[in-house]
């Protein structure tokens, strides 16, 4: 996986925000160092209100909506994206609806381990 290095504080940064404190800490730190625009996608009953209220743009998506997520980021000029936070196992397997792009990605992924799937998403 690539390392994340934000060299331009005026560049737009993307965030896939799961639960927990890590996404909140990132948003706070990014604002403190002067990053002006954070575009975040998150998940119902998962992403903290502290993230939602403190990013430039927030969109809620369903787990498995890879195409929608990519469209949100590209339409907002995002070139760098971080995945931070956790997803409850129930959230990932209950009521999951894969969009076409996610179905194609899943078919190309060697195995179904979390690190393999997340790595494949990151490479998209």
PDB file of C-alpha atoms in Angstrom:
ATOM      1  CA  UNK A   1       0.000   0.000   0.000  1.00  0.00           C
ATOM      2  CA  UNK A   2       1.091   3.552  -0.590  1.00  0.00           C
ATOM      3  CA  UNK A   3       2.014   5.829   2.272  1.00  0.00           C
ATOM      4  CA  UNK A   4       0.019   8.992   2.761  1.00  0.00           C
ATOM      5  CA  UNK A   5       1.957  12.226   2.564  1.00  0.00           C
ATOM      6  CA  UNK A   6       0.120  15.496   2.265  1.00  0.00           C
ATOM      7  CA  UNK A   7       2.638  17.926   0.849  1.00  0.00           C
ATOM      8  CA  UNK A   8       0.240  20.706  -0.051  1.00  0.00           C
ATOM      9  CA  UNK A   9      -1.996  21.960   2.737  1.00  0.00           C
ATOM     10  CA  UNK A  10      -4.376  23.445   0.216  1.00  0.00           C
ATOM     11  CA  UNK A  11      -4.942  20.109  -1.476  1.00  0.00           C
ATOM     12  CA  UNK A  12      -8.219  18.249  -0.997  1.00  0.00           C
ATOM     13  CA  UNK A  13      -7.978  15.112   1.131  1.00  0.00           C
ATOM     14  CA  UNK A  14     -10.435  12.210   1.130  1.00  0.00           C
ATOM     15  CA  UNK A  15     -11.419  10.206   4.196  1.00  0.00           C
ATOM     16  CA  UNK A  16     -13.246   6.901   4.418  1.00  0.00           C
ATOM     17  CA  UNK A  17     -14.404   7.268   8.006  1.00  0.00           C
ATOM     18  CA  UNK A  18     -15.250   4.237  10.080  1.00  0.00           C
ATOM     19  CA  UNK A  19     -16.005   4.342  13.790  1.00  0.00           C
ATOM     20  CA  UNK A  20     -13.795   5.159  16.731  1.00  0.00           C
ATOM     21  CA  UNK A  21     -11.443   7.992  17.594  1.00  0.00           C
ATOM     22  CA  UNK A  22      -8.894   7.705  14.787  1.00  0.00           C
ATOM     23  CA  UNK A  23     -11.006   9.468  12.113  1.00  0.00           C
ATOM     24  CA  UNK A  24     -11.891  12.204  14.632  1.00  0.00           C
ATOM     25  CA  UNK A  25      -8.225  12.691  15.542  1.00  0.00           C
ATOM     26  CA  UNK A  26      -7.253  12.864  11.873  1.00  0.00           C
ATOM     27  CA  UNK A  27      -9.857  15.541  11.087  1.00  0.00           C
ATOM     28  CA  UNK A  28      -8.748  17.595  14.098  1.00  0.00           C
ATOM     29  CA  UNK A  29      -5.063  17.293  13.176  1.00  0.00           C
ATOM     30  CA  UNK A  30      -5.669  18.024   9.483  1.00  0.00           C
ATOM     31  CA  UNK A  31      -7.519  21.219  10.361  1.00  0.00           C
ATOM     32  CA  UNK A  32      -4.795  22.208  12.835  1.00  0.00           C
ATOM     33  CA  UNK A  33      -2.088  21.958  10.170  1.00  0.00           C
ATOM     34  CA  UNK A  34      -4.166  23.951   7.717  1.00  0.00           C
ATOM     35  CA  UNK A  35      -5.677  21.397   5.357  1.00  0.00           C
ATOM     36  CA  UNK A  36      -8.560  23.359   3.938  1.00  0.00           C
ATOM     37  CA  UNK A  37     -10.815  20.727   2.388  1.00  0.00           C
ATOM     38  CA  UNK A  38     -11.625  17.240   3.662  1.00  0.00           C
ATOM     39  CA  UNK A  39     -14.162  15.158   1.752  1.00  0.00           C
ATOM     40  CA  UNK A  40     -15.400  12.231   3.833  1.00  0.00           C
ATOM     41  CA  UNK A  41     -17.594   9.230   3.221  1.00  0.00           C
ATOM     42  CA  UNK A  42     -18.954   7.301   6.151  1.00  0.00           C
ATOM     43  CA  UNK A  43     -21.478   4.723   7.214  1.00  0.00           C
ATOM     44  CA  UNK A  44     -24.792   4.861   9.066  1.00  0.00           C
ATOM     45  CA  UNK A  45     -24.537   4.215  12.815  1.00  0.00           C
ATOM     46  CA  UNK A  46     -20.766   4.105  12.525  1.00  0.00           C
ATOM     47  CA  UNK A  47     -19.114   7.414  11.624  1.00  0.00           C
ATOM     48  CA  UNK A  48     -18.797   9.872  14.505  1.00  0.00           C
ATOM     49  CA  UNK A  49     -20.809  13.082  14.528  1.00  0.00           C
ATOM     50  CA  UNK A  50     -17.473  14.813  15.292  1.00  0.00           C
ATOM     51  CA  UNK A  51     -16.247  13.768  11.846  1.00  0.00           C
ATOM     52  CA  UNK A  52     -19.513  14.563  10.058  1.00  0.00           C
ATOM     53  CA  UNK A  53     -19.706  18.066  11.540  1.00  0.00           C
ATOM     54  CA  UNK A  54     -16.065  19.008  10.931  1.00  0.00           C
ATOM     55  CA  UNK A  55     -15.327  18.048   7.335  1.00  0.00           C
ATOM     56  CA  UNK A  56     -15.990  20.164   4.253  1.00  0.00           C
ATOM     57  CA  UNK A  57     -18.174  17.555   2.557  1.00  0.00           C
ATOM     58  CA  UNK A  58     -19.706  14.432   4.084  1.00  0.00           C
ATOM     59  CA  UNK A  59     -21.633  11.724   2.243  1.00  0.00           C
ATOM     60  CA  UNK A  60     -23.103   8.622   3.839  1.00  0.00           C
ATOM     61  CA  UNK A  61     -22.756   5.476   1.755  1.00  0.00           C
ATOM     62  CA  UNK A  62     -23.529   1.823   2.199  1.00  0.00           C
ATOM     63  CA  UNK A  63     -20.811  -0.746   2.656  1.00  0.00           C
ATOM     64  CA  UNK A  64     -20.159  -2.107  -0.815  1.00  0.00           C
ATOM     65  CA  UNK A  65     -20.914   1.105  -2.724  1.00  0.00           C
ATOM     66  CA  UNK A  66     -17.425   1.429  -4.155  1.00  0.00           C
ATOM     67  CA  UNK A  67     -18.542   3.127  -7.364  1.00  0.00           C
ATOM     68  CA  UNK A  68     -20.461   5.792  -5.439  1.00  0.00           C
ATOM     69  CA  UNK A  69     -17.498   6.391  -3.145  1.00  0.00           C
ATOM     70  CA  UNK A  70     -15.083   6.820  -6.047  1.00  0.00           C
ATOM     71  CA  UNK A  71     -17.521   9.197  -7.762  1.00  0.00           C
ATOM     72  CA  UNK A  72     -17.808  11.346  -4.609  1.00  0.00           C
ATOM     73  CA  UNK A  73     -14.043  11.618  -4.323  1.00  0.00           C
ATOM     74  CA  UNK A  74     -13.290  12.235  -7.992  1.00  0.00           C
ATOM     75  CA  UNK A  75     -16.069  14.807  -8.408  1.00  0.00           C
ATOM     76  CA  UNK A  76     -14.573  16.764  -5.501  1.00  0.00           C
ATOM     77  CA  UNK A  77     -11.002  16.712  -6.794  1.00  0.00           C
ATOM     78  CA  UNK A  78      -9.692  14.219  -4.240  1.00  0.00           C
ATOM     79  CA  UNK A  79      -6.405  12.585  -5.203  1.00  0.00           C
ATOM     80  CA  UNK A  80      -5.394  11.132  -1.812  1.00  0.00           C
ATOM     81  CA  UNK A  81      -7.674   9.066   0.416  1.00  0.00           C
ATOM     82  CA  UNK A  82      -7.245   7.571   3.875  1.00  0.00           C
ATOM     83  CA  UNK A  83      -9.254   4.717   5.384  1.00  0.00           C
ATOM     84  CA  UNK A  84      -9.470   5.227   9.131  1.00  0.00           C
ATOM     85  CA  UNK A  85     -11.599   3.709  11.867  1.00  0.00           C
ATOM     86  CA  UNK A  86     -13.438   0.481  12.364  1.00  0.00           C
ATOM     87  CA  UNK A  87     -16.496  -1.176  10.887  1.00  0.00           C
ATOM     88  CA  UNK A  88     -18.589  -3.413  13.091  1.00  0.00           C
ATOM     89  CA  UNK A  89     -18.679  -6.971  11.692  1.00  0.00           C
ATOM     90  CA  UNK A  90     -22.506  -6.817  11.703  1.00  0.00           C
ATOM     91  CA  UNK A  91     -22.371  -3.698   9.539  1.00  0.00           C
ATOM     92  CA  UNK A  92     -20.216  -5.376   6.933  1.00  0.00           C
ATOM     93  CA  UNK A  93     -22.340  -8.498   6.485  1.00  0.00           C
ATOM     94  CA  UNK A  94     -25.903  -7.396   7.206  1.00  0.00           C
ATOM     95  CA  UNK A  95     -27.916  -5.742   4.458  1.00  0.00           C
ATOM     96  CA  UNK A  96     -24.854  -5.326   2.284  1.00  0.00           C
ATOM     97  CA  UNK A  97     -25.569  -4.168  -1.249  1.00  0.00           C
ATOM     98  CA  UNK A  98     -22.650  -4.314  -3.648  1.00  0.00           C
ATOM     99  CA  UNK A  99     -22.691  -1.926  -6.574  1.00  0.00           C
ATOM    100  CA  UNK A 100     -21.340  -3.077  -9.939  1.00  0.00           C
ATOM    101  CA  UNK A 101     -17.834  -1.747  -9.309  1.00  0.00           C
ATOM    102  CA  UNK A 102     -17.604  -3.598  -5.985  1.00  0.00           C
ATOM    103  CA  UNK A 103     -18.834  -6.838  -7.576  1.00  0.00           C
ATOM    104  CA  UNK A 104     -16.071  -6.593 -10.199  1.00  0.00           C
ATOM    105  CA  UNK A 105     -13.464  -5.826  -7.524  1.00  0.00           C
ATOM    106  CA  UNK A 106     -14.629  -8.743  -5.353  1.00  0.00           C
ATOM    107  CA  UNK A 107     -14.365 -11.095  -8.320  1.00  0.00           C
ATOM    108  CA  UNK A 108     -10.757  -9.998  -8.923  1.00  0.00           C
ATOM    109  CA  UNK A 109      -9.680 -10.250  -5.264  1.00  0.00           C
ATOM    110  CA  UNK A 110      -7.660 -13.376  -4.395  1.00  0.00           C
ATOM    111  CA  UNK A 111      -9.354 -14.062  -1.088  1.00  0.00           C
ATOM    112  CA  UNK A 112     -11.936 -12.543   1.232  1.00  0.00           C
ATOM    113  CA  UNK A 113      -9.644 -11.532   4.104  1.00  0.00           C
ATOM    114  CA  UNK A 114     -10.188  -7.967   5.294  1.00  0.00           C
ATOM    115  CA  UNK A 115      -6.655  -6.845   4.419  1.00  0.00           C
ATOM    116  CA  UNK A 116      -6.959  -8.229   0.875  1.00  0.00           C
ATOM    117  CA  UNK A 117     -10.321  -6.576   0.234  1.00  0.00           C
ATOM    118  CA  UNK A 118      -9.266  -3.248   1.776  1.00  0.00           C
ATOM    119  CA  UNK A 119      -6.014  -3.323  -0.171  1.00  0.00           C
ATOM    120  CA  UNK A 120      -7.932  -3.891  -3.403  1.00  0.00           C
ATOM    121  CA  UNK A 121     -10.258  -0.988  -2.573  1.00  0.00           C
ATOM    122  CA  UNK A 122      -7.264   1.238  -1.858  1.00  0.00           C
ATOM    123  CA  UNK A 123      -5.770   0.376  -5.236  1.00  0.00           C
ATOM    124  CA  UNK A 124      -8.964   1.386  -7.043  1.00  0.00           C
TER     125      UNK A 124
END
